[in-house]
Short mmCIF file of C-alpha atoms and ligand atoms in Angstrom, two decimals:
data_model
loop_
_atom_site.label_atom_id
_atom_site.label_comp_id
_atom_site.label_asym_id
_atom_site.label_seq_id
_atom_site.Cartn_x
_atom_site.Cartn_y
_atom_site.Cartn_z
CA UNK A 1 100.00 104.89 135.53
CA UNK A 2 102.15 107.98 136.57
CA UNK A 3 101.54 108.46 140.52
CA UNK A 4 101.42 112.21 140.11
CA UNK A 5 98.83 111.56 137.34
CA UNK A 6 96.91 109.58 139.15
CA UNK A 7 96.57 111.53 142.68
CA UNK A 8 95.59 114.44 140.44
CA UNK A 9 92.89 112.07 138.98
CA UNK A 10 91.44 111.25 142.36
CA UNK A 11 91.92 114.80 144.17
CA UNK A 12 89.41 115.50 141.31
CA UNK A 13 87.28 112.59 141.59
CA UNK A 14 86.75 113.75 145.43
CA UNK A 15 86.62 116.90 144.89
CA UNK A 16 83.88 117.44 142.21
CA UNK A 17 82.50 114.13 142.56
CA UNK A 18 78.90 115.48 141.47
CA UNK A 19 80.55 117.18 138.57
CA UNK A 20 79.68 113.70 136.12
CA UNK A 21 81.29 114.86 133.08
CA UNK A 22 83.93 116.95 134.02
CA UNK A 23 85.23 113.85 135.96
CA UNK A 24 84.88 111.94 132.98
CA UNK A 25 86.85 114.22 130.51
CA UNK A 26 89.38 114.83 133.08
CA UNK A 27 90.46 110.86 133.72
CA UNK A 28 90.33 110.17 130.00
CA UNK A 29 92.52 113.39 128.97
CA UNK A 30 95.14 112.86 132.23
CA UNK A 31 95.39 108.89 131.92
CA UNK A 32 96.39 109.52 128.13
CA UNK A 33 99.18 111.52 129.00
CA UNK A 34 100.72 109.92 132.09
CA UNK A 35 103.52 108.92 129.54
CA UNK A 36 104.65 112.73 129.19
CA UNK A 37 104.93 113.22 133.10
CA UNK A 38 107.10 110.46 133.54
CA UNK A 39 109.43 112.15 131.13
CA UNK A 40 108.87 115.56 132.20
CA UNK A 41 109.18 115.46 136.56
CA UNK A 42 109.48 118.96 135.99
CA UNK A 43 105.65 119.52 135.70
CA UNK A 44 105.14 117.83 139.06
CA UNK A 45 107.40 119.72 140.73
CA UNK A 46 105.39 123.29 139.11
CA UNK A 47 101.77 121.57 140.26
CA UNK A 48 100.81 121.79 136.50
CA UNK A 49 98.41 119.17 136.71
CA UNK A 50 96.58 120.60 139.66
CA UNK A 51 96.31 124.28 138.05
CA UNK A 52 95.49 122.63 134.79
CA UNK A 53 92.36 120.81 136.48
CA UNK A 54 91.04 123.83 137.70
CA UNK A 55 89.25 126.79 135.42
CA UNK A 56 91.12 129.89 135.37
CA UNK A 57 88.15 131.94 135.96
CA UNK A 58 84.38 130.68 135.73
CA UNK A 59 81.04 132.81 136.49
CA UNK A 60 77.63 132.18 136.45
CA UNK A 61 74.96 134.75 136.18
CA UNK A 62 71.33 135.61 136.12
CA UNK A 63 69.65 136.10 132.50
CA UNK A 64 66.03 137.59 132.47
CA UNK A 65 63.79 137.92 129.82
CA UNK A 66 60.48 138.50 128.88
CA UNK A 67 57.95 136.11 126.48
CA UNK A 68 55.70 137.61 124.01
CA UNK A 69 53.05 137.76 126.64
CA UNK A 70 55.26 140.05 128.94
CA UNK A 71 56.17 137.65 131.41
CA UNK A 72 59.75 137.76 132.88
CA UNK A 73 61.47 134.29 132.78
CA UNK A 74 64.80 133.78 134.49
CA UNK A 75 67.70 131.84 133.54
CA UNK A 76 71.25 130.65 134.74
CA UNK A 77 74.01 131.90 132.49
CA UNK A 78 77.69 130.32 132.83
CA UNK A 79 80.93 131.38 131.13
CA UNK A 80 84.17 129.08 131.80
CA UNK A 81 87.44 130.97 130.93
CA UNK A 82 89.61 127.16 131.46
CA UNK A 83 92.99 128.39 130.42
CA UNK A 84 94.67 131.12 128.74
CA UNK A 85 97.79 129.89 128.48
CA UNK A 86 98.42 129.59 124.72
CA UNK A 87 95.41 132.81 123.58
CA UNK A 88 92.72 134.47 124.67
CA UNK A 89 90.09 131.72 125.88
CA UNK A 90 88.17 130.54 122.78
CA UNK A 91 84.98 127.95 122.72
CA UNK A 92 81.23 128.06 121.84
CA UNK A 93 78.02 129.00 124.29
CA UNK A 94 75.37 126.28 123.95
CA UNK A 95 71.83 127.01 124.87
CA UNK A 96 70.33 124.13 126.02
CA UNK A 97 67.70 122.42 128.95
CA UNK A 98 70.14 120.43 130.80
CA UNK A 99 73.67 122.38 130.64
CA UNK A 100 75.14 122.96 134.12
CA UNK A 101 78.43 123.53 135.51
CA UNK A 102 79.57 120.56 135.28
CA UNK A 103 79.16 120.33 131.35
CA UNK A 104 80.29 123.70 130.79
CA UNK A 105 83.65 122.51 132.64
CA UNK A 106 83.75 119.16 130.45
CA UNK A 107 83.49 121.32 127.25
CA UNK A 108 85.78 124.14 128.54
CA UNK A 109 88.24 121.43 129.51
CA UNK A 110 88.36 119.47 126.03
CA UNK A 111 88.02 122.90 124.35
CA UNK A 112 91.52 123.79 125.79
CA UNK A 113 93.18 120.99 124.39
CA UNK A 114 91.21 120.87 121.32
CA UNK A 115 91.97 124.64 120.73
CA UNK A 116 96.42 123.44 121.26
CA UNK A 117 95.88 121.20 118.19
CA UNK A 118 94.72 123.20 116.32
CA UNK A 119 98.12 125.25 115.90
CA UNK A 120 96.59 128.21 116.68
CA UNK A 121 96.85 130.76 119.30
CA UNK A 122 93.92 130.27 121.27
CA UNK A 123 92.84 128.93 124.83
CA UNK A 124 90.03 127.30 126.28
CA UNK A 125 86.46 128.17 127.32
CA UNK A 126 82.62 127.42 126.86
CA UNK A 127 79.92 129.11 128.28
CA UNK A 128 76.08 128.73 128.03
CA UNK A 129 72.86 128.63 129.65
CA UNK A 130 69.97 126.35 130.42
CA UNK A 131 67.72 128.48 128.37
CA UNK A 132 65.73 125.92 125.81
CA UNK A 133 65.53 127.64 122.08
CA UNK A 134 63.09 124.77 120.88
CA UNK A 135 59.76 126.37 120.69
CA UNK A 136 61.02 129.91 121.26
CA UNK A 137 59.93 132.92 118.76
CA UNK A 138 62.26 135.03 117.21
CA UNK A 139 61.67 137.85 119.58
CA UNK A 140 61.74 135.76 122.75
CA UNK A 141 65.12 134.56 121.30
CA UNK A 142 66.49 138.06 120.63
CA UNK A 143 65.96 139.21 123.68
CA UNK A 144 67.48 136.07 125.87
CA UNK A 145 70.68 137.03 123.83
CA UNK A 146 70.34 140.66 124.42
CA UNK A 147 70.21 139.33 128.21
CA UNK A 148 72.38 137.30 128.22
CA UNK A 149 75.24 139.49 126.29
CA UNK A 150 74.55 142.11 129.08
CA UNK A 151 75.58 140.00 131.89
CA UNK A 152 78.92 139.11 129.95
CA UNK A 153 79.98 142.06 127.77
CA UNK A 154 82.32 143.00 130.13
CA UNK A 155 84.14 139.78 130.39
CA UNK A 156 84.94 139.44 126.99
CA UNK A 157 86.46 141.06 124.07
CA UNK A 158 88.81 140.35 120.68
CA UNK A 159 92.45 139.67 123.01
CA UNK A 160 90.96 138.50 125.94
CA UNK A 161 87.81 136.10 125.57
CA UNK A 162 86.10 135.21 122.06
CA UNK A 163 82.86 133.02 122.31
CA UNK A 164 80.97 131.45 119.24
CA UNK A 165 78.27 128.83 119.26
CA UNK A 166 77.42 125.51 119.81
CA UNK A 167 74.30 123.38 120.34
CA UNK A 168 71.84 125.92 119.89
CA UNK A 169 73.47 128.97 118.75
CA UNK A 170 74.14 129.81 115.15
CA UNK A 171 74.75 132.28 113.30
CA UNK A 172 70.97 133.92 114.04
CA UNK A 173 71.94 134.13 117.86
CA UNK A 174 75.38 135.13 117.20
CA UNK A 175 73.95 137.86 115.23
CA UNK A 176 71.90 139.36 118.17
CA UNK A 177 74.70 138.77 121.06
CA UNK A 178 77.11 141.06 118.61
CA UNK A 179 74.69 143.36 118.74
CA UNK A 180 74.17 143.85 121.65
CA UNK A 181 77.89 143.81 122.18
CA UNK A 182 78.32 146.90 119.83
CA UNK A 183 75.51 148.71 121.35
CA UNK A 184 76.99 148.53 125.04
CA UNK A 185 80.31 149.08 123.93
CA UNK A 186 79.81 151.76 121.59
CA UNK A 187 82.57 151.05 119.67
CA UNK A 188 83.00 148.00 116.54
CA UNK A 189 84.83 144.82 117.62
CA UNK A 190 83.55 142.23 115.62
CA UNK A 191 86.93 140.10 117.05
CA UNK A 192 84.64 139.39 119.90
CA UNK A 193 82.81 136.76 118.54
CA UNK A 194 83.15 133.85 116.00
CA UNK A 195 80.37 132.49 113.70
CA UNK A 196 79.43 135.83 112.64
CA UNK A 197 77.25 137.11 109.58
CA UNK A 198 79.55 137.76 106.54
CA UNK A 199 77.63 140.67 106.06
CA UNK A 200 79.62 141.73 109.52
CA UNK A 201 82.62 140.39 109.79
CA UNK A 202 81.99 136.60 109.55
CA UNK A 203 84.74 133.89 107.83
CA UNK A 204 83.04 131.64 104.80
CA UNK A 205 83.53 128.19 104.78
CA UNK A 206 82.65 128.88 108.92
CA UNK A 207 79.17 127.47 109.39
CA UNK A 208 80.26 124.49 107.29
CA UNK A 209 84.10 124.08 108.94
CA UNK A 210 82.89 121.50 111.80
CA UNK A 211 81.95 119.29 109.40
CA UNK A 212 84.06 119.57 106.40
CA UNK A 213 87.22 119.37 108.72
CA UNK A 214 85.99 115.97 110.22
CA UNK A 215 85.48 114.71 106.83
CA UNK A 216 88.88 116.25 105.93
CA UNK A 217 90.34 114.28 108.75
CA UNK A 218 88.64 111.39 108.16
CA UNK A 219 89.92 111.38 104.66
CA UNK A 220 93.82 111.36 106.41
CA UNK A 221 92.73 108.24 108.24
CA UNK A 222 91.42 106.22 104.91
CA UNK A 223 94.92 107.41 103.17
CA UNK A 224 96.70 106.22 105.46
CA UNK A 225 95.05 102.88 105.51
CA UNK A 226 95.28 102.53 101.54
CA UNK A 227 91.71 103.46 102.07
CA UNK A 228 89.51 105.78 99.83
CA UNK A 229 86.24 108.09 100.68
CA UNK A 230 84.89 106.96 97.34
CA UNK A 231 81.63 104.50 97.38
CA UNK A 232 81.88 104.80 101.75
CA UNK A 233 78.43 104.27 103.50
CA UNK A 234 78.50 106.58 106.77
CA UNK A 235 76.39 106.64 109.60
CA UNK A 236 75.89 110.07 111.12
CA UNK A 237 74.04 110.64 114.59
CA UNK A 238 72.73 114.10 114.60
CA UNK A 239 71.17 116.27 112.07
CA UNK A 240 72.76 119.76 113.20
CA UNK A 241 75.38 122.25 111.77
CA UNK A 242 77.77 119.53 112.38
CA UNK A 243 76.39 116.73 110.72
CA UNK A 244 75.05 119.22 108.17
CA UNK A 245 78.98 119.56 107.13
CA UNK A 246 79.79 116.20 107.13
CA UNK A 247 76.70 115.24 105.21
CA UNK A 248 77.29 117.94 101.97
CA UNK A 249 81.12 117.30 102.14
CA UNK A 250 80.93 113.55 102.53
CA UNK A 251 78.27 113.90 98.89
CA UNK A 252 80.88 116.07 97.23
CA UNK A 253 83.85 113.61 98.25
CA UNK A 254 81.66 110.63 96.68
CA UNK A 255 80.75 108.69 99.95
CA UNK A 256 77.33 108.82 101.37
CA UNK A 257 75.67 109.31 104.33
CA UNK A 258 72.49 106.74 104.71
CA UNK A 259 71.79 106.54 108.17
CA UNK A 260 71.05 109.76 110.30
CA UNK A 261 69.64 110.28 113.56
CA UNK A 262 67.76 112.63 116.17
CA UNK A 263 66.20 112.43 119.64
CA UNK A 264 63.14 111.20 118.13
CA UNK A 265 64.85 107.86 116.42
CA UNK A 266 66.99 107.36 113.29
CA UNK A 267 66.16 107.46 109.43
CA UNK A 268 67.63 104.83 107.18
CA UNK A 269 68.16 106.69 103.68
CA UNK A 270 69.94 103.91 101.37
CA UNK A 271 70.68 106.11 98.30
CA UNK A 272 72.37 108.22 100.44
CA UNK A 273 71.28 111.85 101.82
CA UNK A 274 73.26 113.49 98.37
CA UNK A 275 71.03 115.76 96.33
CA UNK A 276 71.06 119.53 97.10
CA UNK A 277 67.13 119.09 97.43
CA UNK A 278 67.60 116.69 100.25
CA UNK A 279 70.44 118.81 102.36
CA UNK A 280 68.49 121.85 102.17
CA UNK A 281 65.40 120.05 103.63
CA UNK A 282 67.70 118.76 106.71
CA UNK A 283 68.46 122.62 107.26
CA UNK A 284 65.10 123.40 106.99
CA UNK A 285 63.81 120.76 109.27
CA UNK A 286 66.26 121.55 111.97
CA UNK A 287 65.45 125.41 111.96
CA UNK A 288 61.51 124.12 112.34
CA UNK A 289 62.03 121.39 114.94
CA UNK A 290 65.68 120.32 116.27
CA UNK A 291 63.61 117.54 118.22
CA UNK A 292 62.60 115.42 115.12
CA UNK A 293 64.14 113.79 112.08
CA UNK A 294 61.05 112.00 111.30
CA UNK A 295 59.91 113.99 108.52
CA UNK A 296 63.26 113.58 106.48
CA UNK A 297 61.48 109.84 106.50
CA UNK A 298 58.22 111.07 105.22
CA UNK A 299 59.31 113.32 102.66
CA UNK A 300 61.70 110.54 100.81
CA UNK A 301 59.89 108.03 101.24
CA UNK A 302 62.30 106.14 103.76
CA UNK A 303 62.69 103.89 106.26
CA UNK A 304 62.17 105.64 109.96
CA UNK A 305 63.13 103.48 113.30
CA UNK A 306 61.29 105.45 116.15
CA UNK A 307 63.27 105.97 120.36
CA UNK A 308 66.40 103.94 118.51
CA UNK A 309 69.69 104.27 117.68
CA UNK A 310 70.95 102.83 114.97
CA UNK A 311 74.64 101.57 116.17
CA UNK A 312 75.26 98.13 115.44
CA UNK A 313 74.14 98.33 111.85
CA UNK A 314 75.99 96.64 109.31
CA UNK A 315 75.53 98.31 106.25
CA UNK A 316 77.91 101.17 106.99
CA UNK A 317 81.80 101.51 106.78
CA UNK A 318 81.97 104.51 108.92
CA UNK A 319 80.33 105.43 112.40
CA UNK A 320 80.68 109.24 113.37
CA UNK A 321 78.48 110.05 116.24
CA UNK A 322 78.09 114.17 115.66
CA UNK A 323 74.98 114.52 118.59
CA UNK A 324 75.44 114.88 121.94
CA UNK A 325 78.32 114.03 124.69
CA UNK A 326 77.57 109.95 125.85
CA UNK A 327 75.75 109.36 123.17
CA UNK A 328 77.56 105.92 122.66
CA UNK A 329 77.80 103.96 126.02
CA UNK A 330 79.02 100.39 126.56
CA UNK A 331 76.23 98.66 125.43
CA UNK A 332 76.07 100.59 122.50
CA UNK A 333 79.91 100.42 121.86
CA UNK A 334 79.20 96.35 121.81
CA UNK A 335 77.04 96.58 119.17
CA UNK A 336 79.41 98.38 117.00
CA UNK A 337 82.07 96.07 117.71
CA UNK A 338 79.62 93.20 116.66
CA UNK A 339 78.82 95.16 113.56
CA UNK A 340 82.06 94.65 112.28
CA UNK A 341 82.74 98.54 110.93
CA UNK A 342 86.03 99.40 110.38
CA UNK A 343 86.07 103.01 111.48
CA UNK A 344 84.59 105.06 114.57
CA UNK A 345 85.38 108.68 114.40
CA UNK A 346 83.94 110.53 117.10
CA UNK A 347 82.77 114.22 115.98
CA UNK A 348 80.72 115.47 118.84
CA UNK A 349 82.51 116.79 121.78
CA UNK A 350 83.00 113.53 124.42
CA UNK A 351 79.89 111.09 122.37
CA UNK A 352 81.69 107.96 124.05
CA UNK A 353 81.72 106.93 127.86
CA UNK A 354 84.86 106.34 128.92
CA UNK A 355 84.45 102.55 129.13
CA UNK A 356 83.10 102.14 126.11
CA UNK A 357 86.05 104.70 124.17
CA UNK A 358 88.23 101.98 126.06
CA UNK A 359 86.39 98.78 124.89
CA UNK A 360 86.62 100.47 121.28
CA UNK A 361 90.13 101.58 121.55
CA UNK A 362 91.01 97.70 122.50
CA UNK A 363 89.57 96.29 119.18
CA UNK A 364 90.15 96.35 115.87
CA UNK A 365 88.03 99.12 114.86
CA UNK A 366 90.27 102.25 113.89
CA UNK A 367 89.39 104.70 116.48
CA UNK A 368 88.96 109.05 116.15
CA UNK A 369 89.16 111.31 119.14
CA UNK A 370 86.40 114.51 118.34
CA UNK A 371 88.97 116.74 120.14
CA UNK A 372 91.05 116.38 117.17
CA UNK A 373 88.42 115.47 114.78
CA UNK A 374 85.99 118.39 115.30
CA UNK A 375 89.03 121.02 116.09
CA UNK A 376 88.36 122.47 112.77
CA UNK A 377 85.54 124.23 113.72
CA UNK A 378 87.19 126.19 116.38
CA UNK A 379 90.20 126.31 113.95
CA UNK A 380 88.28 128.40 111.35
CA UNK A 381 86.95 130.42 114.08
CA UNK A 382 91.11 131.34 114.86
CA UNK A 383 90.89 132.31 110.80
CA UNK A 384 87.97 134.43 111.29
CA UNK A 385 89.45 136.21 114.16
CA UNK A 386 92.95 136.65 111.90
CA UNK A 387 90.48 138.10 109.48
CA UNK A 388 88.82 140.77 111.75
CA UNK A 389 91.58 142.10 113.23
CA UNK A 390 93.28 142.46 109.77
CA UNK A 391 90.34 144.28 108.73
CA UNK A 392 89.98 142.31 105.49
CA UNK A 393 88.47 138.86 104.51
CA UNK A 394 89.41 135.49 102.95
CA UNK A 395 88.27 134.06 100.00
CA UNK A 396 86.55 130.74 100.12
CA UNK A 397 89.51 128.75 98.69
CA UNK A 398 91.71 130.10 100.82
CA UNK A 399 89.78 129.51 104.53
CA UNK A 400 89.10 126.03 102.89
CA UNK A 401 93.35 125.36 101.69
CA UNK A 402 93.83 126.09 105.46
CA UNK A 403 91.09 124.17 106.81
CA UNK A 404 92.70 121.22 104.90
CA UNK A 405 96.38 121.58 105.34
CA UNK A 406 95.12 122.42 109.75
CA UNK A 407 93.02 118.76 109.47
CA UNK A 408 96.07 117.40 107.66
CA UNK A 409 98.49 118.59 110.45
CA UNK A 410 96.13 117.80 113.34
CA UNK A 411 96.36 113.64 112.37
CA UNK A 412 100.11 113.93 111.58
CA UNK A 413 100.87 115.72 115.05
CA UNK A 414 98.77 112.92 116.88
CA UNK A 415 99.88 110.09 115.34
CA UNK A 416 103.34 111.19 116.03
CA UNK A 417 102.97 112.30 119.30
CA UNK A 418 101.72 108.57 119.56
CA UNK A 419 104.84 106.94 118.49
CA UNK A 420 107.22 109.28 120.15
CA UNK A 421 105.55 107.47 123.01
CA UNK A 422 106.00 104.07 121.97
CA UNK A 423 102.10 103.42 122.04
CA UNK A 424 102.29 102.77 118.10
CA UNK A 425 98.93 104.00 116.36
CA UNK A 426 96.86 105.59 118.71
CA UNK A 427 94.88 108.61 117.54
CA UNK A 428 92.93 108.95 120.73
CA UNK A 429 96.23 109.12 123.42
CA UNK A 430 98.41 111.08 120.41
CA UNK A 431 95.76 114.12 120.25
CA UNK A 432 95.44 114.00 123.72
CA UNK A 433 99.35 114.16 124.33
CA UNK A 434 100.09 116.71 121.65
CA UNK A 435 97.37 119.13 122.74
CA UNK A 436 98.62 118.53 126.42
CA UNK A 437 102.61 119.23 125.88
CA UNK A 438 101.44 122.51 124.41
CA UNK A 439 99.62 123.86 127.31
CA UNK A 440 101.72 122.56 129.65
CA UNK A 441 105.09 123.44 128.40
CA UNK A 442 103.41 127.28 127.85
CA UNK A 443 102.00 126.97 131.51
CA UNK A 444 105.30 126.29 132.84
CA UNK A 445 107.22 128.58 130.89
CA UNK A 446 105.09 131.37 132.41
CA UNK A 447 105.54 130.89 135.59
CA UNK A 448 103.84 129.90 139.04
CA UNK A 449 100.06 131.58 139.25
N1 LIG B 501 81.61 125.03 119.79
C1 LIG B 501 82.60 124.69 118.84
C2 LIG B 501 83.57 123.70 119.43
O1 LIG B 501 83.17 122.86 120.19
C3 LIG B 501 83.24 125.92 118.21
C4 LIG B 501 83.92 126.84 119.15
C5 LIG B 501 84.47 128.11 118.51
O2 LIG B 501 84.40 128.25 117.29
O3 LIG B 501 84.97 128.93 119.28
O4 LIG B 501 84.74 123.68 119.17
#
């Protein structure tokens, strides 16, 4: 490996050595791209890597709100503004138990070179809070986002920062953080945030871009390999927005998804989860309960494995974990190479460990990286900002044409970027590298700050 590369790797080691995933997403991103910095001494010499390991700007702040009963409950809210070098810092806010600063770095770090692929003008953040939705009422949800939208408002606007969602915000919460936004402000800038209501701004073909674009992408892959999407068994983890995409797109593209899973186990559907009846029941059930798929098994009558995972099954052709970061860990990354699956595309941001991406990545098994894979999400949030400050809106075939020909372009770019490297097809180091020459040659084009 580049020296350079690798002192940067363990200055951060040291340095935020409590910071688990940021570490993680850090070594894989930097070790892909040692390659470039022995080509380019240049970026040594301007201390890119240092200044690109470090957020640009990241706050945390105090969110209060009151339960039904009148009780005041505080929270820890977290925005991380990673780099602006390409756009105004672009990524999702997920609500959830267990996020901390060093997941909103991971996600703000991938973000920034998920956001480069994408073509589009943007830069990377994240930002969240450890505030729980599950079990929440409408009201107590409201006002967290009034809250929390308080605390940030001034941090954030159409050229400057543009938040969406993630795990746990949708279009409901980005509803109530706009409007909030618009009532502090007094004035209408719907650029501020992504995901919105159509009836406000909002870009169709949005909710569903996540997942259409990874099955877009996907669809690249199986060209390429004199492969088709017809008659293709997939198994999904996750049941939310993401897989929701992947799921109706995957129908409409003749494939099928038959296994599908949440924190409570997996459900094994094998006619496939096609009809419109059973799609709209997923939606249902995760507005009701994002903590269990079980009663997907109940109401179709099929199989349900409860606590399990279902990697290492056979009777799939495609993997695409669309949960949670480290969802698939060595010992679950030997059971898919023991399955003998052909394809493993990664949808949710970081699902591998690093060892196991690497024992994957050393097999057979063709190999996805989510940064490119789930980058048209973001990518249709880009369109919906074009939108706003245009003042007009899209049709649905046209957000979807670009969707396509962005998915299209992200797998071409990588896959070149690969070769131009001489490290022949390697989706995971090629999205890596071409999302990394763009921030870095923009970085060091602008200067020393
Ligand atoms: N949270 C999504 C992501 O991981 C979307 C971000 C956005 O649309 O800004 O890319």
């Amino acid at each position: 490996m580049n020296a350079y590369v690798e002192k940067v790797i363990e200055e951060v080691k040291e340095k935020y050595r409590d910071q688990k995933e940021f570490v993680q997403t850090v070594e894989e991103v930097l070790s892909s791209v040692s390659c470039v910095l022995d080509r380019h001494p240049e970026y040594e010499e301007a201390g890119i890597l240092e200044r690109m390991v470090e957020p640009e700007r990241m706050f945390s702040f105090r969110v209060v709100w009151t339960d039904d009963a009148g009780r005041p409950h505080t929270n820890v809210g977290y925005r991380c503004q990673f780099n602006g070098a390409i756009g105004p810092y672009k990524g999702g806010l997920r609500f959830q138990k267990n996020v901390n600063e060093s997941i909103m770095k991971f996600l703000a770090f991938e973000q920034t070179y998920k956001n480069a692929l994408t073509g589009l003008p943007i830069g990377g953040g994240k930002g969240g809070s450890d505030f729980d939705p599950a079990g929440k009422s409408e009201g107590e949800i409201m006002r967290f986002c009034q809250s929390y939208m308080t605390a940030l408002y001034r941090y954030i606007g159409p050229d400057q920062d543009v938040p969406a969602g993630d795990i746990g915000v949708s279009g409901k919460e980005i509803g109530y953080l706009f409007g909030q936004y618009r009532r502090l402000r007094g004035d209408y800038q719907n650029g501020v945030l992504t995901g919105k209501g159509l009836s406000y701004g909002g870009s169709l073909i949005r909710p569903e871009a996540t997942g259409y674009g990874a099955i877009y992408y996907l669809n690249e892959v199986l060209k390429d390999h004199n492969d088709t999407l017809q008659g293709k068994k997939i198994g999904v983890s996750g049941y939310g927005n993401v897989a929701w995409g992947i799921i109706k797109k995957a129908a409409e593209l003749g494939a099928k998804v038959t296994y599908m899973s949440g924190p409570d186990g997996y459900i094994h559907d094998e006619e496939g989860i096609v009809t419109a009846e059973k799609i709209d029941f997923i939606t249902k059930m995760r507005r009701d309960d994002p903590l269990h798929c079980k009663p997907y098994a109940e109401r179709f009558g099929c199989a349900f494995v409860a606590n399990e995972k279902f990697w290492g099954v056979k009777d799939v052709d495609i993997y695409m974990p669309a949960a949670i970061q480290n969802d698939v860990t060595l010992k679950e990354a030997e059971k898919i190479l023991a399955s003998g699956v052909k394809y493993y595309i990664e949808v949710a941001n970081m699902p591998t460990t690093n060892e196991a991406l690497q024992l994957l990545r050393n097999s057979d098994i063709i190999v996805a990286p989510s940064k490119a894979v789930n980058a048209g999400g973001v990518g249709v949030s880009a369109l919906e900002m074009s939108q706003n400050s245009q003042r007009l809106s899209w049709s649905e075939e046209e957000v979807d044409e670009l969707l396509k020909l962005m998915m299209k372009n992200i797998y071409k770019d990588s896959k070149k970027a690969a070769q131009e490297y001489g490290l022949g097809y390697d989706l995971v180091a090629g999205a890596n590298i071409a999302g990394f020459k763009k921030v870095a040659q923009a970085m060091y084009e602008q200067g020393i700050f």
